[in-house]
Amino acid sequence: FAQITAEESEDEPPSREEGTDARLSERDAAGGKNEGAVTEEAEGDGQREGEEAEQPDQTPVLSNKPRKKKKKRKTKKTAAGETLEDNDLGDIESLLEKIEDTNGLSQQTQSGIIADSRPLLYVEHRNLNPENELKRYFGARAVLGDQRPRQRQRQYVRSTWLTAPKNTWPRYSKTGIAMQLVDTRRGVQYFTFEHHREYQQVQFKFLDAVESMDPNNIVLLLQMNPYHVDSLLQLSDVCRMQEDQEMARDLIERALYSLECAFHPVFSLTSGTCRLDYRRPENRAFFLALFKHLMFLEKRGCPRTALEFCKLILSLDPENDPLCVLLLIDFLSLRAREYTFLTRMFQEWESHRNLSQLPNFAFSVPLAYFFLSQQEERSELELSQARERAARLIQLALIMFPSVLMPLLDHCSVQPDARVASHSFFGLNAQISQPPALNQLTSLYVGRTHSLWKDPAVMAWLETNVHEVLRMVDARDLLVEESEHKRKMRYQSAPRNIYRHVILSEMKEATAALPL
């Protein structure tokens, strides 16, 4: 709008009085009294601060504008800060291409599907805010409602990315947690949280409160130390068991706020090069708070935001993945309809992480390709490639993990046809003969993602591929024997991170299969 009004009023710049009048009326329309820019900036919420900051910039634009257009065209500044003359148009094209490459916009791959050249686990700040996702679904008015006027009385709080501080929270003061940069190797920075002495004393009191088995002791501790992270996480679990979801979610957000206020100045959520070691007890609270927050977001109907948090957890320790979010990231990608992200992850990580050996990736990736093959805006070549890949991968998944099919159909309330029901390959034997560790993975996957398979088009596609697999089984295909051998050799016992994930996910089907 600044540009448009400036174009119109090129010959006669507005007087300063008119400019201020316009700004005041704009501010009135936004629903505030004319209190002056300084107090507005201090008291308003993040968005109002943004508006206030933008408006003073408009006056110089308007007053400086009535210069000749020719002058403006003559010298343009690029992102690199070089001055370009008009006759360098040929160079501009090549420069733009270079900038596109470095900024990582998008580039064509051999397969024809556009791939993002940014790092796989690149996290965007705007996607960490569930309000942005809810606004996309329901519109800003429905989400924000009458929040804006009410937030004017709030004392000034620092803005954070993970959560937005609320008026109802106690005033934040230094808790005794700090973050240190431990090491930098090959462009990757290793951080750790540290507890100061006073925080350690609170921590010992917290452990006593947990041993007492009385939640009221934790409440008392929180009244004295409102931002003690472990107490907030523990009390959140208690509230959730008592069906107070709102309070449980609020306590998790408060824990995240407390931890984010302790971040090291160099620690970045978005770069994907900052690491935290889960083996250090001080770091665990951050992993757990992020995971629990992610679960609440998913239940609240914000799968895109939950996926971003999932990428964030994975980026903190992608090699060890202490909470095994790889068992969850496929489900969130499908829920958020981020099919290209899921297929890209599979292509990039399969070689060194063997993702196809996890039942959730084995089944979700072909499902993602199937959904891509239904998108009419893609070219015919892309659609046929996606269809072929979907068919090939779902057949491999059914051969490798035959025990998934029957429970999946059961959860979807679908009756298999006579040929499938009577065949021993998918029968009860497939479930009984598999190792307990594999049983946990398949039951976790079916319990979590069965709702995505209920679509009639998906079921019809699955049915044709099941019959194709049965044909291969009856023909004594070598692949079937190899897969059976792999199943018996692998999955003897699950690593600890899978147990952590199963306990945190609270899937009844999977927790039942946990060892004592």
Short mmCIF file of C-alpha atoms in Angstrom, two decimals:
data_model
loop_
_atom_site.label_atom_id
_atom_site.label_comp_id
_atom_site.label_asym_id
_atom_site.label_seq_id
_atom_site.Cartn_x
_atom_site.Cartn_y
_atom_site.Cartn_z
CA PHE A 1 0.00 0.00 0.00
CA ALA A 2 2.87 2.37 0.74
CA GLN A 3 4.13 1.87 -2.81
CA ILE A 4 0.68 2.39 -4.40
CA THR A 5 -0.17 5.58 -2.54
CA ALA A 6 3.30 6.91 -3.30
CA GLU A 7 2.81 6.26 -7.04
CA GLU A 8 -0.49 8.20 -7.05
CA SER A 9 0.78 11.16 -5.07
CA GLU A 10 4.04 11.54 -6.95
CA ASP A 11 3.43 15.13 -7.98
CA GLU A 12 2.11 16.44 -4.65
CA PRO A 13 3.62 14.92 -1.51
CA PRO A 14 1.14 14.86 1.40
CA SER A 15 1.61 17.39 4.16
CA ARG A 16 2.87 16.07 7.49
CA GLU A 17 -0.47 16.80 9.18
CA GLU A 18 -2.34 14.70 6.62
CA GLY A 19 0.17 11.88 7.10
CA THR A 20 -0.26 11.83 10.85
CA ASP A 21 -4.05 12.04 10.54
CA ALA A 22 -4.01 9.04 8.23
CA ARG A 23 -1.82 7.10 10.65
CA LEU A 24 -4.05 7.96 13.63
CA SER A 25 -7.21 6.92 11.82
CA GLU A 26 -5.53 3.64 10.79
CA ARG A 27 -4.63 2.98 14.39
CA ASP A 28 -8.23 3.73 15.46
CA ALA A 29 -9.53 1.26 12.92
CA ALA A 30 -7.27 -1.44 14.39
CA GLY A 31 -9.21 -1.07 17.60
CA GLY A 32 -7.09 1.09 19.89
CA LYS A 33 -7.17 4.55 21.48
CA ASN A 34 -4.61 7.14 20.38
CA GLU A 35 -2.15 6.55 23.16
CA GLY A 36 1.04 7.39 21.28
CA ALA A 37 3.49 5.13 19.51
CA VAL A 38 5.88 4.59 22.42
CA THR A 39 3.39 3.10 24.86
CA GLU A 40 1.74 1.14 22.05
CA GLU A 41 5.05 -0.49 21.17
CA ALA A 42 5.80 -1.39 24.77
CA GLU A 43 2.41 -2.82 25.60
CA GLY A 44 0.96 -4.32 22.37
CA ASP A 45 1.35 -7.91 21.35
CA GLY A 46 3.84 -9.04 18.70
CA GLN A 47 1.66 -8.24 15.72
CA ARG A 48 0.76 -4.75 16.96
CA GLU A 49 4.43 -4.03 17.52
CA GLY A 50 5.04 -5.00 13.92
CA GLU A 51 2.33 -2.65 12.66
CA GLU A 52 3.58 0.24 14.81
CA ALA A 53 7.10 -0.30 13.58
CA GLU A 54 6.06 -0.33 9.95
CA GLN A 55 4.04 2.88 10.02
CA PRO A 56 6.80 5.36 10.87
CA ASP A 57 8.69 3.96 7.88
CA GLN A 58 5.90 4.97 5.56
CA THR A 59 6.43 8.74 6.01
CA PRO A 60 9.98 8.84 4.63
CA VAL A 61 8.89 6.66 1.73
CA LEU A 62 6.12 9.09 0.89
CA SER A 63 8.20 12.23 1.31
CA ASN A 64 11.25 10.94 -0.58
CA LYS A 65 9.25 9.50 -3.44
CA PRO A 66 8.72 12.47 -5.78
CA ARG A 67 12.11 11.98 -7.40
CA LYS A 68 12.28 11.18 -11.09
CA LYS A 69 11.63 7.52 -11.89
CA LYS A 70 14.60 7.42 -14.27
CA LYS A 71 16.99 8.04 -11.42
CA LYS A 72 15.55 5.17 -9.47
CA ARG A 73 15.86 2.77 -12.37
CA LYS A 74 19.44 3.67 -13.06
CA THR A 75 20.98 2.10 -9.95
CA LYS A 76 19.55 -1.01 -8.37
CA LYS A 77 21.15 -2.77 -5.43
CA THR A 78 21.30 -6.54 -5.40
CA ALA A 79 21.27 -8.76 -2.33
CA ALA A 80 25.07 -8.76 -2.48
CA GLY A 81 25.12 -4.99 -2.26
CA GLU A 82 26.59 -4.33 -5.69
CA THR A 83 25.32 -1.44 -7.81
CA LEU A 84 24.10 -2.50 -11.22
CA GLU A 85 23.76 -0.28 -14.27
CA ASP A 86 20.93 -0.62 -16.80
CA ASN A 87 23.10 -2.22 -19.47
CA ASP A 88 24.00 -5.17 -17.19
CA LEU A 89 20.67 -6.92 -17.68
CA GLY A 90 22.37 -10.07 -18.93
CA ASP A 91 24.34 -10.31 -15.68
CA ILE A 92 21.20 -9.80 -13.59
CA GLU A 93 19.74 -13.05 -14.87
CA SER A 94 22.82 -15.05 -13.90
CA LEU A 95 23.01 -13.28 -10.53
CA LEU A 96 19.39 -14.10 -9.79
CA GLU A 97 20.03 -17.74 -10.62
CA LYS A 98 23.00 -17.78 -8.24
CA ILE A 99 20.96 -16.15 -5.48
CA GLU A 100 18.18 -18.70 -6.00
CA ASP A 101 20.67 -21.51 -5.66
CA THR A 102 22.23 -20.12 -2.48
CA ASN A 103 18.90 -19.22 -0.89
CA GLY A 104 17.73 -22.73 -1.60
CA LEU A 105 14.47 -21.96 -3.32
CA SER A 106 13.73 -25.04 -5.38
CA GLN A 107 15.33 -26.93 -8.21
CA GLN A 108 14.25 -29.62 -10.63
CA THR A 109 15.41 -33.17 -9.98
CA GLN A 110 15.85 -36.03 -12.45
CA SER A 111 12.59 -37.63 -11.36
CA GLY A 112 10.68 -34.50 -12.37
CA ILE A 113 9.31 -33.82 -8.89
CA ILE A 114 10.45 -30.46 -7.56
CA ALA A 115 12.83 -30.81 -4.62
CA ASP A 116 13.65 -28.23 -1.99
CA SER A 117 17.37 -27.53 -1.86
CA ARG A 118 17.21 -26.41 1.76
CA PRO A 119 18.42 -28.95 4.36
CA LEU A 120 15.93 -31.74 5.04
CA LEU A 121 15.43 -30.82 8.71
CA TYR A 122 15.22 -27.07 8.06
CA VAL A 123 12.79 -25.59 10.60
CA GLU A 124 10.81 -22.41 9.87
CA HIS A 125 9.90 -20.10 12.74
CA ARG A 126 6.46 -19.30 11.35
CA ASN A 127 5.59 -23.01 11.30
CA LEU A 128 6.29 -23.33 15.03
CA ASN A 129 3.27 -21.17 15.85
CA PRO A 130 -0.01 -23.17 15.90
CA GLU A 131 -2.01 -19.94 15.53
CA ASN A 132 -0.63 -19.51 12.00
CA GLU A 133 -1.91 -22.97 11.07
CA LEU A 134 -5.30 -22.40 12.69
CA LYS A 135 -5.60 -19.06 10.86
CA ARG A 136 -5.04 -20.90 7.56
CA TYR A 137 -7.91 -23.27 8.38
CA PHE A 138 -10.42 -20.92 10.03
CA GLY A 139 -9.33 -17.33 9.27
CA ALA A 140 -7.65 -14.82 11.58
CA ARG A 141 -10.88 -13.45 13.06
CA ALA A 142 -12.03 -16.85 14.30
CA VAL A 143 -8.64 -17.61 15.87
CA LEU A 144 -7.74 -14.25 17.42
CA GLY A 145 -11.28 -13.20 18.33
CA ASP A 146 -11.19 -10.43 20.91
CA GLN A 147 -7.63 -11.09 22.10
CA ARG A 148 -6.00 -7.89 20.89
CA PRO A 149 -7.56 -5.23 23.12
CA ARG A 150 -7.12 -7.43 26.18
CA GLN A 151 -3.38 -7.86 25.72
CA ARG A 152 -2.68 -4.14 26.11
CA GLN A 153 -2.51 -4.38 29.91
CA ARG A 154 0.16 -7.09 29.82
CA GLN A 155 3.57 -6.25 31.24
CA TYR A 156 6.42 -6.42 28.71
CA VAL A 157 7.67 -9.98 28.16
CA ARG A 158 10.39 -11.21 25.85
CA SER A 159 9.11 -12.72 22.63
CA THR A 160 9.89 -16.39 22.05
CA TRP A 161 9.52 -18.82 19.15
CA LEU A 162 8.41 -22.04 20.83
CA THR A 163 5.44 -20.64 22.77
CA ALA A 164 3.74 -17.30 23.34
CA PRO A 165 3.78 -16.24 27.03
CA LYS A 166 0.29 -15.74 28.53
CA ASN A 167 -1.10 -13.09 30.88
CA THR A 168 -2.16 -15.78 33.33
CA TRP A 169 1.40 -17.02 33.89
CA PRO A 170 3.47 -15.91 36.89
CA ARG A 171 6.08 -13.24 36.22
CA TYR A 172 9.24 -14.80 34.81
CA SER A 173 12.49 -14.42 36.71
CA LYS A 174 15.84 -16.18 36.25
CA THR A 175 15.39 -19.83 37.22
CA GLY A 176 18.98 -21.02 37.56
CA ILE A 177 19.14 -22.86 34.22
CA ALA A 178 21.76 -21.81 31.67
CA MET A 179 22.96 -23.16 28.34
CA GLN A 180 26.63 -23.57 27.45
CA LEU A 181 28.36 -24.16 24.13
CA VAL A 182 30.47 -27.27 24.75
CA ASP A 183 32.13 -27.89 21.41
CA THR A 184 32.10 -27.06 17.69
CA ARG A 185 33.08 -29.77 15.21
CA ARG A 186 32.70 -29.69 11.40
CA GLY A 187 30.27 -26.80 11.49
CA VAL A 188 28.06 -28.49 14.12
CA GLN A 189 27.71 -26.88 17.56
CA TYR A 190 27.19 -28.98 20.69
CA PHE A 191 25.30 -27.34 23.55
CA THR A 192 24.19 -28.43 26.99
CA PHE A 193 21.87 -27.09 29.67
CA GLU A 194 23.41 -26.51 33.10
CA HIS A 195 21.74 -26.24 36.52
CA HIS A 196 23.10 -23.67 38.98
CA ARG A 197 23.32 -24.55 42.66
CA GLU A 198 19.98 -23.02 43.69
CA TYR A 199 18.23 -24.87 40.83
CA GLN A 200 19.86 -28.14 41.93
CA GLN A 201 18.42 -27.65 45.42
CA VAL A 202 14.95 -27.21 43.93
CA GLN A 203 15.60 -30.33 41.85
CA PHE A 204 16.29 -32.39 45.01
CA LYS A 205 13.06 -31.08 46.58
CA PHE A 206 11.24 -32.09 43.39
CA LEU A 207 12.62 -35.67 43.59
CA ASP A 208 11.40 -35.88 47.20
CA ALA A 209 7.96 -34.63 46.08
CA VAL A 210 7.80 -37.33 43.37
CA GLU A 211 8.74 -40.05 45.85
CA SER A 212 6.01 -38.89 48.22
CA MET A 213 3.45 -39.88 45.50
CA ASP A 214 1.38 -36.79 46.38
CA PRO A 215 0.82 -34.30 43.50
CA ASN A 216 0.01 -31.55 46.02
CA ASN A 217 3.68 -31.47 47.02
CA ILE A 218 4.58 -30.65 43.41
CA VAL A 219 1.92 -27.91 43.38
CA LEU A 220 3.47 -26.39 46.53
CA LEU A 221 6.93 -26.54 44.96
CA LEU A 222 5.63 -24.77 41.83
CA GLN A 223 4.10 -22.00 43.93
CA MET A 224 7.58 -21.24 45.24
CA ASN A 225 9.36 -21.89 41.89
CA PRO A 226 6.78 -21.30 39.12
CA TYR A 227 9.24 -22.05 36.29
CA HIS A 228 10.85 -25.24 37.58
CA VAL A 229 10.80 -27.35 34.42
CA ASP A 230 10.59 -30.92 35.78
CA SER A 231 7.78 -29.98 38.18
CA LEU A 232 5.83 -28.44 35.29
CA LEU A 233 6.27 -31.60 33.18
CA GLN A 234 5.27 -33.89 36.06
CA LEU A 235 2.22 -31.85 37.03
CA SER A 236 1.19 -31.75 33.36
CA ASP A 237 1.07 -35.57 33.36
CA VAL A 238 -1.08 -35.52 36.51
CA CYS A 239 -3.51 -33.03 34.91
CA ARG A 240 -3.72 -35.15 31.76
CA MET A 241 -4.58 -38.25 33.79
CA GLN A 242 -7.33 -36.20 35.47
CA GLU A 243 -8.66 -35.21 32.01
CA ASP A 244 -7.68 -31.54 32.44
CA GLN A 245 -6.14 -31.26 28.96
CA GLU A 246 -6.14 -27.45 28.88
CA MET A 247 -4.11 -27.14 32.09
CA ALA A 248 -1.78 -29.97 31.03
CA ARG A 249 -1.02 -28.18 27.76
CA ASP A 250 -0.51 -24.85 29.51
CA LEU A 251 2.07 -26.31 31.91
CA ILE A 252 4.06 -27.83 29.01
CA GLU A 253 4.09 -24.46 27.25
CA ARG A 254 5.33 -22.80 30.43
CA ALA A 255 8.17 -25.35 30.68
CA LEU A 256 9.17 -24.64 27.06
CA TYR A 257 9.10 -20.90 27.73
CA SER A 258 11.35 -21.35 30.78
CA LEU A 259 13.86 -23.38 28.75
CA GLU A 260 13.82 -21.03 25.78
CA CYS A 261 14.59 -18.07 28.05
CA ALA A 262 17.80 -19.93 29.03
CA PHE A 263 19.00 -20.47 25.42
CA HIS A 264 22.58 -19.61 24.51
CA PRO A 265 22.76 -16.54 22.20
CA VAL A 266 24.24 -18.70 19.40
CA PHE A 267 21.74 -21.57 19.81
CA SER A 268 19.46 -21.67 16.76
CA LEU A 269 16.23 -23.62 16.40
CA THR A 270 16.22 -23.32 12.63
CA SER A 271 19.79 -23.94 11.44
CA GLY A 272 19.70 -27.72 12.02
CA THR A 273 23.35 -27.61 13.17
CA CYS A 274 22.79 -27.31 16.95
CA ARG A 275 23.01 -30.52 18.97
CA LEU A 276 21.97 -31.55 22.49
CA ASP A 277 23.05 -34.83 24.09
CA TYR A 278 20.10 -36.71 25.62
CA ARG A 279 22.48 -38.68 27.84
CA ARG A 280 23.04 -35.55 29.92
CA PRO A 281 20.16 -35.47 32.45
CA GLU A 282 19.87 -31.65 32.26
CA ASN A 283 19.05 -31.84 28.53
CA ARG A 284 16.29 -34.42 28.83
CA ALA A 285 13.60 -32.01 30.00
CA PHE A 286 13.90 -30.06 26.73
CA PHE A 287 13.41 -33.21 24.60
CA LEU A 288 10.45 -34.34 26.71
CA ALA A 289 8.79 -30.91 26.75
CA LEU A 290 9.07 -30.66 22.94
CA PHE A 291 7.68 -34.18 22.47
CA LYS A 292 4.71 -33.63 24.80
CA HIS A 293 3.98 -30.25 23.23
CA LEU A 294 4.04 -31.91 19.79
CA MET A 295 1.51 -34.55 20.94
CA PHE A 296 -0.85 -31.85 22.24
CA LEU A 297 -0.55 -29.96 18.94
CA GLU A 298 -1.44 -33.07 16.96
CA LYS A 299 -4.52 -33.72 19.13
CA ARG A 300 -5.49 -30.08 18.76
CA GLY A 301 -5.61 -30.49 14.96
CA CYS A 302 -2.32 -28.73 14.09
CA PRO A 303 -0.37 -31.49 12.29
CA ARG A 304 1.79 -29.04 10.30
CA THR A 305 3.03 -27.34 13.47
CA ALA A 306 3.52 -30.73 15.14
CA LEU A 307 5.61 -31.86 12.14
CA GLU A 308 7.84 -28.79 12.51
CA PHE A 309 8.42 -29.62 16.20
CA CYS A 310 9.13 -33.22 15.20
CA LYS A 311 11.81 -32.01 12.75
CA LEU A 312 13.22 -29.82 15.53
CA ILE A 313 13.56 -32.77 17.95
CA LEU A 314 15.20 -34.86 15.22
CA SER A 315 17.64 -32.05 14.35
CA LEU A 316 18.86 -31.90 17.99
CA ASP A 317 20.37 -35.40 17.66
CA PRO A 318 19.66 -36.92 14.21
CA GLU A 319 22.20 -39.77 14.60
CA ASN A 320 20.86 -41.25 17.86
CA ASP A 321 17.26 -39.95 17.75
CA PRO A 322 16.81 -40.50 21.52
CA LEU A 323 12.99 -40.33 21.48
CA CYS A 324 12.74 -42.19 18.16
CA VAL A 325 10.61 -39.54 16.48
CA LEU A 326 11.30 -41.39 13.20
CA LEU A 327 8.37 -43.61 14.26
CA LEU A 328 6.11 -40.55 14.27
CA ILE A 329 7.37 -38.20 11.56
CA ASP A 330 5.75 -40.18 8.71
CA PHE A 331 2.31 -40.00 10.35
CA LEU A 332 2.59 -36.24 10.90
CA SER A 333 3.79 -35.73 7.30
CA LEU A 334 0.75 -37.60 5.98
CA ARG A 335 -1.63 -35.76 8.33
CA ALA A 336 -0.17 -32.41 7.27
CA ARG A 337 -0.21 -33.52 3.58
CA GLU A 338 3.55 -32.89 3.33
CA TYR A 339 3.96 -35.86 0.97
CA THR A 340 7.02 -34.50 -0.84
CA PHE A 341 8.85 -34.02 2.48
CA LEU A 342 8.21 -37.65 3.42
CA THR A 343 9.30 -39.05 0.05
CA ARG A 344 12.37 -36.80 0.06
CA MET A 345 13.32 -37.99 3.55
CA PHE A 346 12.99 -41.60 2.43
CA GLN A 347 15.17 -41.02 -0.65
CA GLU A 348 17.90 -39.17 1.28
CA TRP A 349 18.03 -41.32 4.42
CA GLU A 350 17.23 -44.81 3.16
CA SER A 351 20.84 -45.56 2.17
CA HIS A 352 22.36 -44.84 5.60
CA ARG A 353 19.38 -45.33 7.95
CA ASN A 354 17.52 -48.30 6.37
CA LEU A 355 14.17 -46.58 6.84
CA SER A 356 12.38 -49.31 4.85
CA GLN A 357 13.14 -51.71 7.74
CA LEU A 358 10.75 -49.70 9.96
CA PRO A 359 7.14 -50.77 9.29
CA ASN A 360 5.90 -47.19 9.55
CA PHE A 361 8.14 -45.98 6.68
CA ALA A 362 7.59 -49.16 4.68
CA PHE A 363 3.83 -48.46 4.58
CA SER A 364 3.63 -44.65 4.83
CA VAL A 365 6.01 -43.82 1.96
CA PRO A 366 3.99 -45.77 -0.67
CA LEU A 367 0.85 -44.17 0.78
CA ALA A 368 2.47 -40.74 0.27
CA TYR A 369 3.32 -41.66 -3.35
CA PHE A 370 -0.27 -42.81 -3.82
CA PHE A 371 -1.60 -39.46 -2.58
CA LEU A 372 0.88 -37.66 -4.88
CA SER A 373 -0.43 -39.73 -7.81
CA GLN A 374 -3.94 -38.37 -7.09
CA GLN A 375 -2.87 -34.70 -7.44
CA GLU A 376 -4.21 -33.58 -10.79
CA GLU A 377 -2.06 -30.43 -11.01
CA ARG A 378 1.06 -32.57 -11.59
CA SER A 379 2.24 -33.61 -15.04
CA GLU A 380 1.29 -37.00 -16.47
CA LEU A 381 4.89 -38.21 -16.21
CA GLU A 382 5.06 -37.37 -12.48
CA LEU A 383 1.71 -39.04 -11.83
CA SER A 384 2.71 -42.27 -13.58
CA GLN A 385 6.08 -42.32 -11.74
CA ALA A 386 4.32 -41.83 -8.40
CA ARG A 387 1.83 -44.63 -9.21
CA GLU A 388 4.63 -47.05 -10.11
CA ARG A 389 6.64 -46.26 -6.99
CA ALA A 390 3.58 -46.54 -4.78
CA ALA A 391 2.73 -49.99 -6.18
CA ARG A 392 6.30 -51.28 -5.96
CA LEU A 393 6.88 -50.05 -2.40
CA ILE A 394 3.54 -51.20 -0.95
CA GLN A 395 4.16 -54.70 -2.35
CA LEU A 396 7.62 -54.77 -0.73
CA ALA A 397 6.07 -53.59 2.55
CA LEU A 398 3.36 -56.30 2.49
CA ILE A 399 5.97 -58.99 1.77
CA MET A 400 8.31 -57.72 4.51
CA PHE A 401 5.61 -57.07 7.14
CA PRO A 402 2.60 -59.32 6.39
CA SER A 403 1.41 -59.02 10.01
CA VAL A 404 0.33 -55.39 9.45
CA LEU A 405 -2.51 -56.13 7.00
CA MET A 406 -5.09 -57.94 9.15
CA PRO A 407 -4.94 -55.60 12.20
CA LEU A 408 -5.06 -52.63 9.82
CA LEU A 409 -8.21 -53.92 8.08
CA ASP A 410 -9.70 -54.73 11.48
CA HIS A 411 -9.11 -51.15 12.75
CA CYS A 412 -10.65 -49.79 9.53
CA SER A 413 -13.69 -52.12 9.94
CA VAL A 414 -13.01 -53.69 6.54
CA GLN A 415 -13.75 -57.36 5.88
CA PRO A 416 -11.05 -59.00 3.71
CA ASP A 417 -12.25 -61.12 0.77
CA ALA A 418 -12.22 -64.92 0.95
CA ARG A 419 -8.90 -65.39 -0.84
CA VAL A 420 -7.02 -63.03 1.52
CA ALA A 421 -8.80 -64.27 4.66
CA SER A 422 -8.08 -67.93 3.92
CA HIS A 423 -4.45 -67.47 2.83
CA SER A 424 -1.85 -68.45 5.44
CA PHE A 425 0.59 -65.68 4.41
CA PHE A 426 -1.51 -62.91 6.00
CA GLY A 427 -3.17 -65.18 8.58
CA LEU A 428 -2.74 -65.45 12.34
CA ASN A 429 0.53 -67.27 11.87
CA ALA A 430 2.11 -64.07 10.47
CA GLN A 431 1.38 -62.28 13.76
CA ILE A 432 2.28 -65.12 16.14
CA SER A 433 5.59 -65.98 14.46
CA GLN A 434 7.05 -62.45 14.48
CA PRO A 435 9.52 -61.32 17.21
CA PRO A 436 8.05 -59.20 20.06
CA ALA A 437 10.12 -56.13 19.07
CA LEU A 438 8.55 -56.17 15.60
CA ASN A 439 5.15 -56.69 17.19
CA GLN A 440 5.57 -53.38 19.08
CA LEU A 441 6.44 -51.51 15.89
CA THR A 442 3.55 -52.90 13.86
CA SER A 443 0.96 -52.39 16.62
CA LEU A 444 2.26 -48.83 17.18
CA TYR A 445 1.91 -48.07 13.46
CA VAL A 446 -1.55 -49.58 13.07
CA GLY A 447 -2.87 -47.93 16.24
CA ARG A 448 -1.59 -44.54 15.19
CA THR A 449 -2.22 -44.34 11.43
CA HIS A 450 -5.20 -46.61 10.67
CA SER A 451 -7.47 -43.56 10.17
CA LEU A 452 -5.39 -42.53 7.10
CA TRP A 453 -6.15 -45.85 5.38
CA LYS A 454 -9.95 -45.64 5.64
CA ASP A 455 -10.35 -43.73 2.38
CA PRO A 456 -12.18 -46.01 -0.15
CA ALA A 457 -9.69 -45.09 -2.93
CA VAL A 458 -6.78 -46.11 -0.66
CA MET A 459 -8.51 -49.40 0.22
CA ALA A 460 -9.13 -50.23 -3.45
CA TRP A 461 -5.45 -49.54 -4.26
CA LEU A 462 -4.34 -51.66 -1.28
CA GLU A 463 -6.59 -54.54 -2.38
CA THR A 464 -5.09 -54.78 -5.88
CA ASN A 465 -1.58 -54.83 -4.41
CA VAL A 466 -2.49 -57.45 -1.79
CA HIS A 467 -3.67 -59.76 -4.58
CA GLU A 468 -0.47 -59.10 -6.51
CA VAL A 469 1.57 -60.06 -3.41
CA LEU A 470 -0.43 -63.29 -2.98
CA ARG A 471 0.33 -64.13 -6.60
CA MET A 472 4.07 -63.69 -5.86
CA VAL A 473 3.78 -65.82 -2.69
CA ASP A 474 2.03 -68.64 -4.59
CA ALA A 475 4.71 -68.43 -7.31
CA ARG A 476 7.39 -69.03 -4.58
CA ASP A 477 9.12 -65.74 -5.32
CA LEU A 478 12.64 -65.57 -3.83
CA LEU A 479 11.89 -62.16 -2.32
CA VAL A 480 9.29 -63.73 -0.01
CA GLU A 481 11.81 -66.20 1.43
CA GLU A 482 14.47 -63.50 1.86
CA SER A 483 12.04 -61.26 3.74
CA GLU A 484 11.04 -64.09 6.06
CA HIS A 485 14.69 -64.76 6.85
CA LYS A 486 15.34 -61.05 7.53
CA ARG A 487 12.33 -60.90 9.88
CA LYS A 488 13.62 -63.80 11.95
CA MET A 489 17.21 -62.50 12.12
CA ARG A 490 16.38 -58.85 12.89
CA TYR A 491 14.02 -57.32 15.45
CA GLN A 492 15.27 -59.59 18.27
CA SER A 493 15.12 -56.79 20.84
CA ALA A 494 14.15 -53.15 20.48
CA PRO A 495 16.70 -50.41 21.28
CA ARG A 496 15.99 -48.21 24.28
CA ASN A 497 14.85 -45.19 22.22
CA ILE A 498 11.94 -47.24 20.83
CA TYR A 499 10.86 -48.13 24.38
CA ARG A 500 11.02 -44.44 25.31
CA HIS A 501 8.87 -43.59 22.30
CA VAL A 502 6.28 -46.29 23.05
CA ILE A 503 5.97 -45.14 26.68
CA LEU A 504 5.63 -41.46 25.69
CA SER A 505 3.16 -42.17 22.88
CA GLU A 506 0.80 -44.07 25.26
CA MET A 507 -0.58 -46.24 22.45
CA LYS A 508 -2.45 -49.02 24.25
CA GLU A 509 -1.67 -51.53 21.50
CA ALA A 510 2.09 -50.94 21.74
CA THR A 511 2.46 -50.48 25.52
CA ALA A 512 0.82 -53.89 26.00
CA ALA A 513 3.77 -55.47 24.16
CA LEU A 514 6.45 -53.78 26.32
CA PRO A 515 8.71 -56.06 28.37
CA LEU A 516 8.40 -55.87 32.17
#
